[in-house]
XYZ file of N, CA, C and O in Angstrom:
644
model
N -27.865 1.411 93.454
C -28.190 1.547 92.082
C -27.070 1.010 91.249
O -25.931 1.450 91.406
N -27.240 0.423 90.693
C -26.551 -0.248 89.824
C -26.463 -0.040 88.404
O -27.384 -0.438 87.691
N -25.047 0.778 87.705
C -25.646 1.325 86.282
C -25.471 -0.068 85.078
O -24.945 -1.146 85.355
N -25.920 0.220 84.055
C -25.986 -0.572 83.126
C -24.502 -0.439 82.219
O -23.819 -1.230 81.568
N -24.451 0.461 82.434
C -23.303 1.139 81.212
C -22.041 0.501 82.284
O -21.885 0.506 83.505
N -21.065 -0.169 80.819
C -19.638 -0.340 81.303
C -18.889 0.412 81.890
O -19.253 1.574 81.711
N -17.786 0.314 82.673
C -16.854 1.618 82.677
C -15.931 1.984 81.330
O -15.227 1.201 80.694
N -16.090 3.034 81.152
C -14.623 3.133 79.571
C -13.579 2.572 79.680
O -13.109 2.624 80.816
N -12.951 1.990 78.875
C -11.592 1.397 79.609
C -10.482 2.492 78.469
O -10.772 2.851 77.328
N -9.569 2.722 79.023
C -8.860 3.888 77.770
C -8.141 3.099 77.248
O -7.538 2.125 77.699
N -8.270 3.984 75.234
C -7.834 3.176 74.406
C -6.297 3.794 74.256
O -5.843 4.917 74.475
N -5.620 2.394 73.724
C -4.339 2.768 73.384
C -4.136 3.025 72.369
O -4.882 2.798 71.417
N -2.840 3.677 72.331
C -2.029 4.181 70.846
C -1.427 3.496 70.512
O -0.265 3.877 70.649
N -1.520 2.258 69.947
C -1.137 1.576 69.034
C -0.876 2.110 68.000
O 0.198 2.641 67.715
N -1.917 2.016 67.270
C -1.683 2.210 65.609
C -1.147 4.023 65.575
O -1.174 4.240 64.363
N -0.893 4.778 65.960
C -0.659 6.364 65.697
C 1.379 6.005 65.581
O 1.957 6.409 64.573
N 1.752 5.663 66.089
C 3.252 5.295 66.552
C 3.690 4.426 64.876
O 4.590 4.674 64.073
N 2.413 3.186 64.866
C 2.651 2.225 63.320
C 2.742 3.529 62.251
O 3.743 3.611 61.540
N 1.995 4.243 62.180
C 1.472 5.702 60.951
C 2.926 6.713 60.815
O 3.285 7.231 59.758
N 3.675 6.854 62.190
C 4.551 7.713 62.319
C 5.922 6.954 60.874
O 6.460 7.363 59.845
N 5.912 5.939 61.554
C 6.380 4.999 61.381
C 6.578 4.595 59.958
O 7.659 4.381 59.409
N 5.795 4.547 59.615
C 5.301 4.725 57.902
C 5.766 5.627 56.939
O 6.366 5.475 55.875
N 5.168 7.042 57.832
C 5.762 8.284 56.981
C 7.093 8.205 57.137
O 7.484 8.253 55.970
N 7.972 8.122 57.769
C 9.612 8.321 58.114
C 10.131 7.673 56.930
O 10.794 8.100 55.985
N 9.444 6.000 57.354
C 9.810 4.947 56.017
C 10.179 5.616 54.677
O 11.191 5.578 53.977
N 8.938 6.271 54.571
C 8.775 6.937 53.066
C 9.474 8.046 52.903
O 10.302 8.142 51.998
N 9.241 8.955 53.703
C 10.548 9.720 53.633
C 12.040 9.142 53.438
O 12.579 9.704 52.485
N 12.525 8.581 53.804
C 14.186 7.873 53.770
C 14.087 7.042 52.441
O 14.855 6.848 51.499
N 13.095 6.722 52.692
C 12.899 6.384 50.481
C 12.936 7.094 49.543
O 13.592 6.870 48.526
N 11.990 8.394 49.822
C 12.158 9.428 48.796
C 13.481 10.101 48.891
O 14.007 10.418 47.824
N 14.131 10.383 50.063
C 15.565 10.486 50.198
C 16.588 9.979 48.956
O 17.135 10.490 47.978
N 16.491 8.424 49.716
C 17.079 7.678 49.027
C 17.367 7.469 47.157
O 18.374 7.416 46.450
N 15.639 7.388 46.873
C 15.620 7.804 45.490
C 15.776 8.909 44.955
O 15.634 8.754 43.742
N 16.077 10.357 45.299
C 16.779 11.097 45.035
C 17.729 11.694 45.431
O 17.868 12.895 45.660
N 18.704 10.508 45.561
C 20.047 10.533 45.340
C 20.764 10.697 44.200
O 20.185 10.065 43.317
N 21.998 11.374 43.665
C 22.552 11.207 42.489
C 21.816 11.714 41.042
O 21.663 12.933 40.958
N 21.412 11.009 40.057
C 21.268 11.939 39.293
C 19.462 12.412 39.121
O 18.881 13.209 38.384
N 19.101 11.663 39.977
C 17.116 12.009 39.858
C 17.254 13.179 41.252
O 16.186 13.429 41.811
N 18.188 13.692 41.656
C 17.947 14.500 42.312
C 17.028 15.876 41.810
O 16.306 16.303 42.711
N 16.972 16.400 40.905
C 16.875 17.338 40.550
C 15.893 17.287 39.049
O 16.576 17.312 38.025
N 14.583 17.228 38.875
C 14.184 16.842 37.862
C 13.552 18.100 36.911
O 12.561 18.793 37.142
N 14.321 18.135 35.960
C 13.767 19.298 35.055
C 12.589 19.087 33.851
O 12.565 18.009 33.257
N 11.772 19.977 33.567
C 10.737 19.639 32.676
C 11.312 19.708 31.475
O 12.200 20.559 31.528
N 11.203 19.001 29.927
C 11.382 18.857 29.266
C 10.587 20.298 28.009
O 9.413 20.615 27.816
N 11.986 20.868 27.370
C 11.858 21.696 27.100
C 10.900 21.969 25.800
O 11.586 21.858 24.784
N 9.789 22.231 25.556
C 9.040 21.866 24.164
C 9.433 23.168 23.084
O 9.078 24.341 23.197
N 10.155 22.647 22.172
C 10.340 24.022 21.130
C 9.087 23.767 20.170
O 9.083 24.703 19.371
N 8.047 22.921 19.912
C 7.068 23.273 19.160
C 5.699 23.263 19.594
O 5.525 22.851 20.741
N 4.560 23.665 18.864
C 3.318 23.696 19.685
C 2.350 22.457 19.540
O 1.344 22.108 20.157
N 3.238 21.799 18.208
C 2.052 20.620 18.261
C 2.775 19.379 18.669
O 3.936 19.084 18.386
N 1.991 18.755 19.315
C 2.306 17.038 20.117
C 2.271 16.146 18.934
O 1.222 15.855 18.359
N 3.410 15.730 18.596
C 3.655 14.203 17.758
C 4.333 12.755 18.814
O 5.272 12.358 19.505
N 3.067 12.459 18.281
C 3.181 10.937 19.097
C 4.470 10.227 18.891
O 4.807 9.708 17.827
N 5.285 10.247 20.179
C 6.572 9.121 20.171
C 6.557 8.100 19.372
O 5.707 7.242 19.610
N 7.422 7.910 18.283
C 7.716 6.907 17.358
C 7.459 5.524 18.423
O 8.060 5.710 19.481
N 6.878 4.490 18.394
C 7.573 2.988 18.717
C 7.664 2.321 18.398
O 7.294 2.384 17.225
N 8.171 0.924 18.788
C 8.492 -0.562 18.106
C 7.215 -0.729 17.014
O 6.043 -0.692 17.388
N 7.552 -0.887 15.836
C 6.627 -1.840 15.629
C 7.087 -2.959 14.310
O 7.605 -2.698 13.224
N 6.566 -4.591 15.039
C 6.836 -5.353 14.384
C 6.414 -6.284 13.143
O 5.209 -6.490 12.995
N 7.087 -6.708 12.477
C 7.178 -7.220 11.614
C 5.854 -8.316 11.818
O 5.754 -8.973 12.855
N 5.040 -8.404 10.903
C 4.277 -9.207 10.995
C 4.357 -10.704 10.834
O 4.633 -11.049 9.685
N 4.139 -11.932 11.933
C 4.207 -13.262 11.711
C 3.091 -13.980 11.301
O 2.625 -14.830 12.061
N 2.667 -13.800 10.378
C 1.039 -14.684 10.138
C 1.146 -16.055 10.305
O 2.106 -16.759 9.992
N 0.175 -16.368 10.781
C 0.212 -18.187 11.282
C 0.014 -19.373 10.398
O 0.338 -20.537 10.632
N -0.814 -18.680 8.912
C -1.060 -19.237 7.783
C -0.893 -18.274 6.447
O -1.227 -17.093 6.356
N -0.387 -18.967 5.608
C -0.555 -18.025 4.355
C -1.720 -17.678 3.640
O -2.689 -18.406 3.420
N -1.505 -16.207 3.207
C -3.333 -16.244 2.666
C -3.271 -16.101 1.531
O -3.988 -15.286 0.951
N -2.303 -16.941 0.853
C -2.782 -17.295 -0.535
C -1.966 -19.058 -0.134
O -0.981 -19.540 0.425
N -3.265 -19.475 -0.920
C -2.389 -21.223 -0.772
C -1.503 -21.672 -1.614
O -0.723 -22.588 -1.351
N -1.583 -20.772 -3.199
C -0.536 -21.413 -4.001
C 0.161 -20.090 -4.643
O -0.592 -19.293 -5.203
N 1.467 -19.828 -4.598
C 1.787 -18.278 -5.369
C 1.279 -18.826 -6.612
O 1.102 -19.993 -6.963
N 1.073 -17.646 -7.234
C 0.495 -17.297 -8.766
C 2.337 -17.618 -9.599
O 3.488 -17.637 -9.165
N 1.726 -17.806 -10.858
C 2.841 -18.238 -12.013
C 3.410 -16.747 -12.252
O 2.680 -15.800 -11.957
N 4.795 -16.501 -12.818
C 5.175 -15.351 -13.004
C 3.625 -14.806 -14.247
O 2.930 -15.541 -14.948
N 3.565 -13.249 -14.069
C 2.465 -12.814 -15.049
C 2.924 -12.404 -15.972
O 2.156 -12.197 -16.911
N 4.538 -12.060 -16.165
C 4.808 -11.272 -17.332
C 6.397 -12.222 -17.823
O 7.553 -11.868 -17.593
N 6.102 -13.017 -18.278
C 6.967 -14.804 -18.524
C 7.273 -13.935 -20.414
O 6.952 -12.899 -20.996
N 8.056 -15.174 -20.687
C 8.757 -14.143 -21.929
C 7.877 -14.434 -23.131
O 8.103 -13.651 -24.053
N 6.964 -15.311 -23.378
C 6.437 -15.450 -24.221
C 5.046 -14.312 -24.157
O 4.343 -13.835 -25.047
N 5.049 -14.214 -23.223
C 3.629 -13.184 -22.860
C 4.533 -11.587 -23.386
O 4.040 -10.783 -24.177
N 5.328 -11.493 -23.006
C 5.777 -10.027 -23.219
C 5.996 -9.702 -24.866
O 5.481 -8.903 -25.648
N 6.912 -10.625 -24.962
C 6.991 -10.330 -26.660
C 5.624 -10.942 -27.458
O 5.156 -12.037 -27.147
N 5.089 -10.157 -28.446
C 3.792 -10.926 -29.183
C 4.445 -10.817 -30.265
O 4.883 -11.948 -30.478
N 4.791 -10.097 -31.122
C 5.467 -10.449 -32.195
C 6.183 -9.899 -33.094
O 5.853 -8.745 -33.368
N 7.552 -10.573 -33.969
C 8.128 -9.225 -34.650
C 7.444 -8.363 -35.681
O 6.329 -8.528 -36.175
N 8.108 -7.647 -35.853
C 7.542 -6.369 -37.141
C 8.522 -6.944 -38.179
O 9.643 -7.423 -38.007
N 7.854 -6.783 -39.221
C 8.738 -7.180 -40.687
C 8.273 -6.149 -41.593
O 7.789 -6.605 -42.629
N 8.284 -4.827 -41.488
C 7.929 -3.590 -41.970
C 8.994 -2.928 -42.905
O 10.148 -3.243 -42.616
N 8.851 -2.094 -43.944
C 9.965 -1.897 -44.751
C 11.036 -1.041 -43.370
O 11.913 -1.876 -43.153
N 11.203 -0.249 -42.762
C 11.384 0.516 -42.050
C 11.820 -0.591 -41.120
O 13.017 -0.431 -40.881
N 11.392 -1.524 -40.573
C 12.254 -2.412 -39.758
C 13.028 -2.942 -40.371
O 14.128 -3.226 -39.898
N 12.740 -3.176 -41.375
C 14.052 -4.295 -41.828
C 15.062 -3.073 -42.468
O 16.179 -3.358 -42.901
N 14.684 -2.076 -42.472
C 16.163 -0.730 -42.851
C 16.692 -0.876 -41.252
O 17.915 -0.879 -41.111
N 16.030 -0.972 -40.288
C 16.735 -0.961 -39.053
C 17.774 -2.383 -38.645
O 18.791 -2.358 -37.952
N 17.128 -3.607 -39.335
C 17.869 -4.636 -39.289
C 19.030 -4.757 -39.730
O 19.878 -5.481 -39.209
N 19.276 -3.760 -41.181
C 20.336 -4.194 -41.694
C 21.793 -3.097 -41.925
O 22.881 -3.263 -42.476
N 21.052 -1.761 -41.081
C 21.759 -0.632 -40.770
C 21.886 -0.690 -39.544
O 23.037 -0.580 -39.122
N 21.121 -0.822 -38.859
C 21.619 -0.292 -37.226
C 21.212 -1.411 -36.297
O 20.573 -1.232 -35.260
N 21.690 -2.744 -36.809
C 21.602 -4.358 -35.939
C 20.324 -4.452 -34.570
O 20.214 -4.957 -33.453
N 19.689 -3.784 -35.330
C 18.192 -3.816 -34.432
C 16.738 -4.042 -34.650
O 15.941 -3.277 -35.193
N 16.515 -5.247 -34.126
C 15.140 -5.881 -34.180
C 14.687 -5.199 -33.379
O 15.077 -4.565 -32.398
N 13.146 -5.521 -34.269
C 11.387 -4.591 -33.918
C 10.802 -5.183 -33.358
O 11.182 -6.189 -33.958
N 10.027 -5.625 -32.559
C 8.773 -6.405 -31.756
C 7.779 -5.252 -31.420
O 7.870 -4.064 -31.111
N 6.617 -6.321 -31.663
C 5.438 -5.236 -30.907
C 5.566 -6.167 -29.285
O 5.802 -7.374 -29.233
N 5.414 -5.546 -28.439
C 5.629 -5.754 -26.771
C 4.289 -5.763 -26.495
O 3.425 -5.019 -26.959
N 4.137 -6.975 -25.427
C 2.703 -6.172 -24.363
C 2.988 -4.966 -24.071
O 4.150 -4.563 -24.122
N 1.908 -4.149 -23.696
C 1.934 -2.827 -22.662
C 2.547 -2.739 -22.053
O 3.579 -2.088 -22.218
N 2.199 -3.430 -20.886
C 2.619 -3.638 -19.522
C 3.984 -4.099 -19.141
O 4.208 -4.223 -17.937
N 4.872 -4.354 -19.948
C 6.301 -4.822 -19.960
C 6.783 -3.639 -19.973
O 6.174 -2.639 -20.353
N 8.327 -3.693 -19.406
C 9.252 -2.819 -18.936
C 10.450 -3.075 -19.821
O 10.562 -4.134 -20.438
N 11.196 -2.268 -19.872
C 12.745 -2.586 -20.701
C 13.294 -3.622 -20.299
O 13.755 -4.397 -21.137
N 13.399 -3.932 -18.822
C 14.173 -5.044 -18.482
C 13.761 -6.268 -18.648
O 14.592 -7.157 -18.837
N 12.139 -6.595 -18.601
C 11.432 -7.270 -19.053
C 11.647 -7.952 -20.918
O 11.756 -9.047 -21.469
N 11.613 -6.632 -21.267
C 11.848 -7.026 -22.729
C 13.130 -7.719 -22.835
O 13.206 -8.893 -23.196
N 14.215 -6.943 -22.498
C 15.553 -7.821 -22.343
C 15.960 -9.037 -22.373
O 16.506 -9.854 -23.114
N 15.207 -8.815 -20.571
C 14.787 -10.567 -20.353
C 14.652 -11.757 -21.372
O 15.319 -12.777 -21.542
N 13.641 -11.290 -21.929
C 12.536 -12.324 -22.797
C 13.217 -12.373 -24.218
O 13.038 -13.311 -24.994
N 14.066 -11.209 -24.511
C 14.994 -11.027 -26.357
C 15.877 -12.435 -25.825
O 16.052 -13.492 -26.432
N 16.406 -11.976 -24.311
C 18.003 -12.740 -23.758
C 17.420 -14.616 -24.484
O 17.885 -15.421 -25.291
N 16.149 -14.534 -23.553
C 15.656 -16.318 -23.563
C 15.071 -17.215 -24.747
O 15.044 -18.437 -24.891
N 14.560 -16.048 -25.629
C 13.915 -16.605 -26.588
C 15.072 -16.681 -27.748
O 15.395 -17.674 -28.400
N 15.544 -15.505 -27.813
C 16.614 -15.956 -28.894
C 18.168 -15.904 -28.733
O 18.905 -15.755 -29.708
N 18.667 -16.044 -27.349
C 20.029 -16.113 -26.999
C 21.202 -15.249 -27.659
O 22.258 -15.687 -28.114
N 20.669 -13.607 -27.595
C 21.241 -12.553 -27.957
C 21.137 -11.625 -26.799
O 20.221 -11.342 -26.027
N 22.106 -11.327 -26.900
C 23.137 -10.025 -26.016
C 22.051 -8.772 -26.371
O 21.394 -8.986 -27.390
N 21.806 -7.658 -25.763
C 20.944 -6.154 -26.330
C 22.138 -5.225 -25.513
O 22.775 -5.315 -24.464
N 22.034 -4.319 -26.619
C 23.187 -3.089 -25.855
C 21.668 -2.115 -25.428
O 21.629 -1.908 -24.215
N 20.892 -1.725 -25.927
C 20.284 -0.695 -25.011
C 18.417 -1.445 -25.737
O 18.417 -2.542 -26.295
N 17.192 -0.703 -25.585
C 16.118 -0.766 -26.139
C 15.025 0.586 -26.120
O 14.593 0.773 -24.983
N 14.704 1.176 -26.740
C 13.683 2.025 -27.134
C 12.240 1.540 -27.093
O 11.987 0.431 -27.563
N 11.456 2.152 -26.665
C 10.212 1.409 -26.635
C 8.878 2.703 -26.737
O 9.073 3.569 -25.884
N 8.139 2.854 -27.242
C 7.007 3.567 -28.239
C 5.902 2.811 -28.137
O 5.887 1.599 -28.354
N 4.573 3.740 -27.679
C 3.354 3.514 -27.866
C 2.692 4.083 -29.207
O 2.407 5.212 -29.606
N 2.553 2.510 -29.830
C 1.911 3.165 -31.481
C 0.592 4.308 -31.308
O 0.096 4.504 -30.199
N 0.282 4.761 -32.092
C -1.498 5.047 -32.449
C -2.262 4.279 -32.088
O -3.234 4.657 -31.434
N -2.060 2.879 -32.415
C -3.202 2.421 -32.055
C -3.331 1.325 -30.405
O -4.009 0.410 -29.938
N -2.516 1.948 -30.158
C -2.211 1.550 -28.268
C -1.271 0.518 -28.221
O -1.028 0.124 -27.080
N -0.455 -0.235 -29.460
C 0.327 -1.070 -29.004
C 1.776 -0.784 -28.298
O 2.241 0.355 -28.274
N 2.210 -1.499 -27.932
C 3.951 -0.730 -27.681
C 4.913 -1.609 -28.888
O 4.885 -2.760 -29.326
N 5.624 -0.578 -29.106
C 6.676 -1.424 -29.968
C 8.077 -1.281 -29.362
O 8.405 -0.209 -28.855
N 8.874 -2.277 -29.396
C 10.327 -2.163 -28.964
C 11.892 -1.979 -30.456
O 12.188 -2.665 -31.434
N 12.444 -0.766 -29.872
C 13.491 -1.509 -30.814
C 14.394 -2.192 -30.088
O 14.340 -1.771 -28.932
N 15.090 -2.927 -30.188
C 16.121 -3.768 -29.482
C 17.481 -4.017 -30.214
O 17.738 -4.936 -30.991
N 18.242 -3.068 -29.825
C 19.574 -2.638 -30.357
C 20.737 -3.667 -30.074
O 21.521 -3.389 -29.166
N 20.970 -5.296 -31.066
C 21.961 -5.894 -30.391
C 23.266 -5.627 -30.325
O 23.739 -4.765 -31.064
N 24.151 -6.411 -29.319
C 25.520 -6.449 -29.241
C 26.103 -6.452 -30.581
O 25.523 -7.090 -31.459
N 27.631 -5.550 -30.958
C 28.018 -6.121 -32.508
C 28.726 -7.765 -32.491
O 29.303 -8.391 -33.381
N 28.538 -7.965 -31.693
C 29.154 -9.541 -32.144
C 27.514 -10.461 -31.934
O 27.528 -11.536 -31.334
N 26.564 -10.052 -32.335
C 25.275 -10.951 -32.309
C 25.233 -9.918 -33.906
O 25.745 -8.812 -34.081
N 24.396 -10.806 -34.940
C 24.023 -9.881 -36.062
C 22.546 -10.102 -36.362
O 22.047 -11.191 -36.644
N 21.831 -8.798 -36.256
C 20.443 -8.943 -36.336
C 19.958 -9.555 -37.724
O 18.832 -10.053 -37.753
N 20.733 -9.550 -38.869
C 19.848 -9.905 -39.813
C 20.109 -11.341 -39.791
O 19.644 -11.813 -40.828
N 20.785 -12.473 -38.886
C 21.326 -13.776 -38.097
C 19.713 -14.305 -37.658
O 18.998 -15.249 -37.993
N 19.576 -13.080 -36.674
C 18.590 -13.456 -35.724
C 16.959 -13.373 -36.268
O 15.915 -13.859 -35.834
N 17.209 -12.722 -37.151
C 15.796 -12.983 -38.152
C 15.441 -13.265 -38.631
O 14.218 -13.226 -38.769
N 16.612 -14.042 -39.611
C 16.553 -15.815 -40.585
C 16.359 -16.658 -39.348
O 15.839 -17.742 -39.612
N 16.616 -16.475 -38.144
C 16.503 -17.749 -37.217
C 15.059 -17.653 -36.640
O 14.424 -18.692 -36.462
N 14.442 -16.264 -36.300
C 13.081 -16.597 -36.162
C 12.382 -16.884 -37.308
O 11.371 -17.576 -37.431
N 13.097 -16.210 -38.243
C 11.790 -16.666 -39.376
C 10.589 -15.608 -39.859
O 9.380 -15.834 -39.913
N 11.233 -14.514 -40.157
C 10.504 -13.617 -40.881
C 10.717 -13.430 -41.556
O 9.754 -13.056 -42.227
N 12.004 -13.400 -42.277
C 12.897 -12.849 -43.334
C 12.980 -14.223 -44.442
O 13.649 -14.146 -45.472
Protein backbone atom coordinates (compact mmCIF):
# COMPACT_ATOMS: atom_id res chain seq x y z
CA UNK A 1 0.00 0.00 0.00
CA UNK A 2 1.29 2.92 -0.90
CA UNK A 3 0.18 6.27 0.94
CA UNK A 4 -0.49 9.41 -0.88
CA UNK A 5 0.43 11.78 1.83
CA UNK A 6 4.15 13.09 2.05
CA UNK A 7 6.23 12.38 4.99
CA UNK A 8 6.41 15.75 7.34
CA UNK A 9 9.68 16.96 7.06
CA UNK A 10 10.36 19.14 10.50
CA UNK A 11 10.31 22.73 10.33
CA UNK A 12 13.07 24.86 11.46
CA UNK A 13 13.56 27.74 13.75
CA UNK A 14 14.70 30.13 11.79
CA UNK A 15 12.77 33.06 12.17
CA UNK A 16 12.03 32.63 16.36
CA UNK A 17 16.07 33.25 17.05
CA UNK A 18 15.62 36.57 14.05
CA UNK A 19 12.41 37.85 16.72
CA UNK A 20 14.71 37.23 19.83
CA UNK A 21 16.99 39.12 18.17
CA UNK A 22 14.95 42.08 17.50
CA UNK A 23 13.61 42.51 20.92
CA UNK A 24 17.26 42.67 22.58
CA UNK A 25 18.01 45.24 19.64
CA UNK A 26 15.30 47.34 21.03
CA UNK A 27 15.91 46.93 24.30
CA UNK A 28 19.77 48.26 24.17
CA UNK A 29 18.09 51.16 22.31
CA UNK A 30 15.66 52.01 24.77
CA UNK A 31 18.63 51.61 27.16
CA UNK A 32 20.60 53.64 25.28
CA UNK A 33 18.06 56.46 24.81
CA UNK A 34 17.58 56.72 28.29
CA UNK A 35 20.68 57.57 29.16
CA UNK A 36 21.52 60.92 30.87
CA UNK A 37 19.01 63.38 31.02
CA UNK A 38 15.66 61.52 29.31
CA UNK A 39 16.26 59.09 31.89
CA UNK A 40 13.60 59.94 34.02
CA UNK A 41 10.56 61.68 32.46
CA UNK A 42 8.24 63.77 34.53
CA UNK A 43 4.69 64.98 33.58
CA UNK A 44 4.33 68.50 33.18
CA UNK A 45 2.85 70.21 35.98
CA UNK A 46 -0.65 72.04 34.96
CA UNK A 47 -1.48 74.94 37.50
CA UNK A 48 -4.66 75.86 35.45
CA UNK A 49 -7.82 74.11 34.23
CA UNK A 50 -8.19 75.53 30.92
CA UNK A 51 -5.90 74.45 27.77
CA UNK A 52 -4.48 77.54 25.81
CA UNK A 53 -3.11 76.66 22.63
CA UNK A 54 0.86 77.03 22.42
CA UNK A 55 1.70 80.38 20.94
CA UNK A 56 3.61 79.69 17.32
CA UNK A 57 5.57 81.12 14.50
CA UNK A 58 3.61 83.05 12.58
CA UNK A 59 4.73 84.85 9.50
CA UNK A 60 4.77 87.84 7.99
CA UNK A 61 2.87 87.82 4.96
CA UNK A 62 4.67 87.78 1.25
CA UNK A 63 1.98 88.47 -1.36
CA UNK A 64 3.07 87.70 -4.90
CA UNK A 65 1.16 90.73 -6.35
CA UNK A 66 -0.11 93.90 -5.00
CA UNK A 67 -3.77 94.31 -4.55
CA UNK A 68 -4.03 97.65 -5.24
CA UNK A 69 -2.23 98.62 -8.62
CA UNK A 70 -1.73 102.26 -7.97
CA UNK A 71 -1.49 103.77 -4.13
CA UNK A 72 -4.18 106.38 -3.76
CA UNK A 73 -2.98 110.31 -3.57
CA UNK A 74 -2.49 111.52 0.04
CA UNK A 75 -6.51 112.16 1.21
CA UNK A 76 -5.95 114.79 3.62
CA UNK A 77 -3.15 117.16 1.36
CA UNK A 78 -3.11 120.80 2.76
CA UNK A 79 -5.38 122.41 0.61
CA UNK A 80 -8.16 119.89 1.45
CA UNK A 81 -7.72 120.40 5.23
CA UNK A 82 -7.79 124.05 5.51
CA UNK A 83 -11.17 125.48 3.63
CA UNK A 84 -11.01 128.75 4.81
CA UNK A 85 -10.11 131.70 7.08
CA UNK A 86 -12.62 133.38 9.44
CA UNK A 87 -12.55 137.20 9.25
CA UNK A 88 -15.11 137.57 12.17
CA UNK A 89 -15.04 140.54 14.60
CA UNK A 90 -13.83 138.08 17.36
CA UNK A 91 -11.12 136.69 15.05
CA UNK A 92 -9.59 139.49 14.14
CA UNK A 93 -9.57 140.55 18.27
CA UNK A 94 -7.65 137.22 18.26
CA UNK A 95 -5.32 138.39 15.42
CA UNK A 96 -4.26 141.35 16.90
CA UNK A 97 -4.13 140.37 20.72
CA UNK A 98 -3.12 136.96 20.93
CA UNK A 99 -1.07 136.40 17.23
CA UNK A 100 -3.64 133.82 16.25
CA UNK A 101 -5.32 132.95 13.08
CA UNK A 102 -8.92 131.30 12.65
CA UNK A 103 -9.65 128.74 9.87
CA UNK A 104 -12.63 126.70 9.50
CA UNK A 105 -10.79 122.98 9.07
CA UNK A 106 -12.25 119.87 7.42
CA UNK A 107 -13.61 117.50 10.10
CA UNK A 108 -11.59 114.91 9.62
CA UNK A 109 -8.16 116.68 10.12
CA UNK A 110 -6.09 116.34 13.18
CA UNK A 111 -3.85 119.06 14.90
CA UNK A 112 -0.88 117.84 13.26
CA UNK A 113 -2.53 117.86 10.08
CA UNK A 114 -3.58 121.39 10.52
CA UNK A 115 0.01 122.33 11.37
CA UNK A 116 1.15 120.67 8.54
CA UNK A 117 -0.93 122.52 6.02
CA UNK A 118 -0.63 126.42 8.28
CA UNK A 119 3.52 125.22 7.98
CA UNK A 120 3.01 124.87 3.74
CA UNK A 121 0.57 127.19 2.77
CA UNK A 122 1.78 130.10 4.54
CA UNK A 123 5.41 129.44 5.83
CA UNK A 124 4.69 130.15 9.57
CA UNK A 125 5.99 128.53 12.65
CA UNK A 126 2.50 127.50 15.22
CA UNK A 127 3.36 127.28 18.94
CA UNK A 128 0.26 125.18 19.86
CA UNK A 129 -3.65 124.93 18.04
CA UNK A 130 -7.16 124.63 19.54
CA UNK A 131 -9.68 123.16 17.50
CA UNK A 132 -13.82 123.29 18.10
CA UNK A 133 -16.76 121.79 16.50
CA UNK A 134 -19.14 124.77 15.61
CA UNK A 135 -23.11 124.29 15.87
CA UNK A 136 -23.38 123.80 12.76
CA UNK A 137 -20.85 120.71 12.36
CA UNK A 138 -17.93 122.63 11.07
CA UNK A 139 -14.52 122.49 12.91
CA UNK A 140 -12.75 125.61 13.47
CA UNK A 141 -9.01 125.95 14.34
CA UNK A 142 -7.24 128.58 16.30
CA UNK A 143 -3.65 128.53 15.36
CA UNK A 144 -1.48 130.27 17.86
CA UNK A 145 1.81 131.58 15.93
CA UNK A 146 5.45 131.73 16.93
CA UNK A 147 6.28 135.52 18.33
CA UNK A 148 8.72 136.09 15.71
CA UNK A 149 5.93 135.24 12.79
CA UNK A 150 3.11 138.18 13.26
CA UNK A 151 -0.39 137.14 12.59
CA UNK A 152 -1.75 140.36 11.50
CA UNK A 153 1.64 139.84 8.61
CA UNK A 154 0.04 136.71 7.71
CA UNK A 155 -3.38 138.01 6.98
CA UNK A 156 -2.49 140.98 4.76
CA UNK A 157 -0.57 138.13 2.96
CA UNK A 158 -3.55 135.87 2.53
CA UNK A 159 -5.76 138.47 1.95
CA UNK A 160 -8.59 138.98 4.18
CA UNK A 161 -7.73 141.91 5.92
Amino acid sequence: MSSTKAKATPKTKTAAPAKKDATTQAKAAKKAALKGTHAHASRKVRTSVSFHRPKTLRLAREPKYPRKSVPHAPRMDAFRTIIHPLNTESAMKKIEENNTLVFVVDLRANKRQIKEAVKTLYDVDTVKINTLIRPDGRKKAYVRLTPDHDALEVANKIGFI
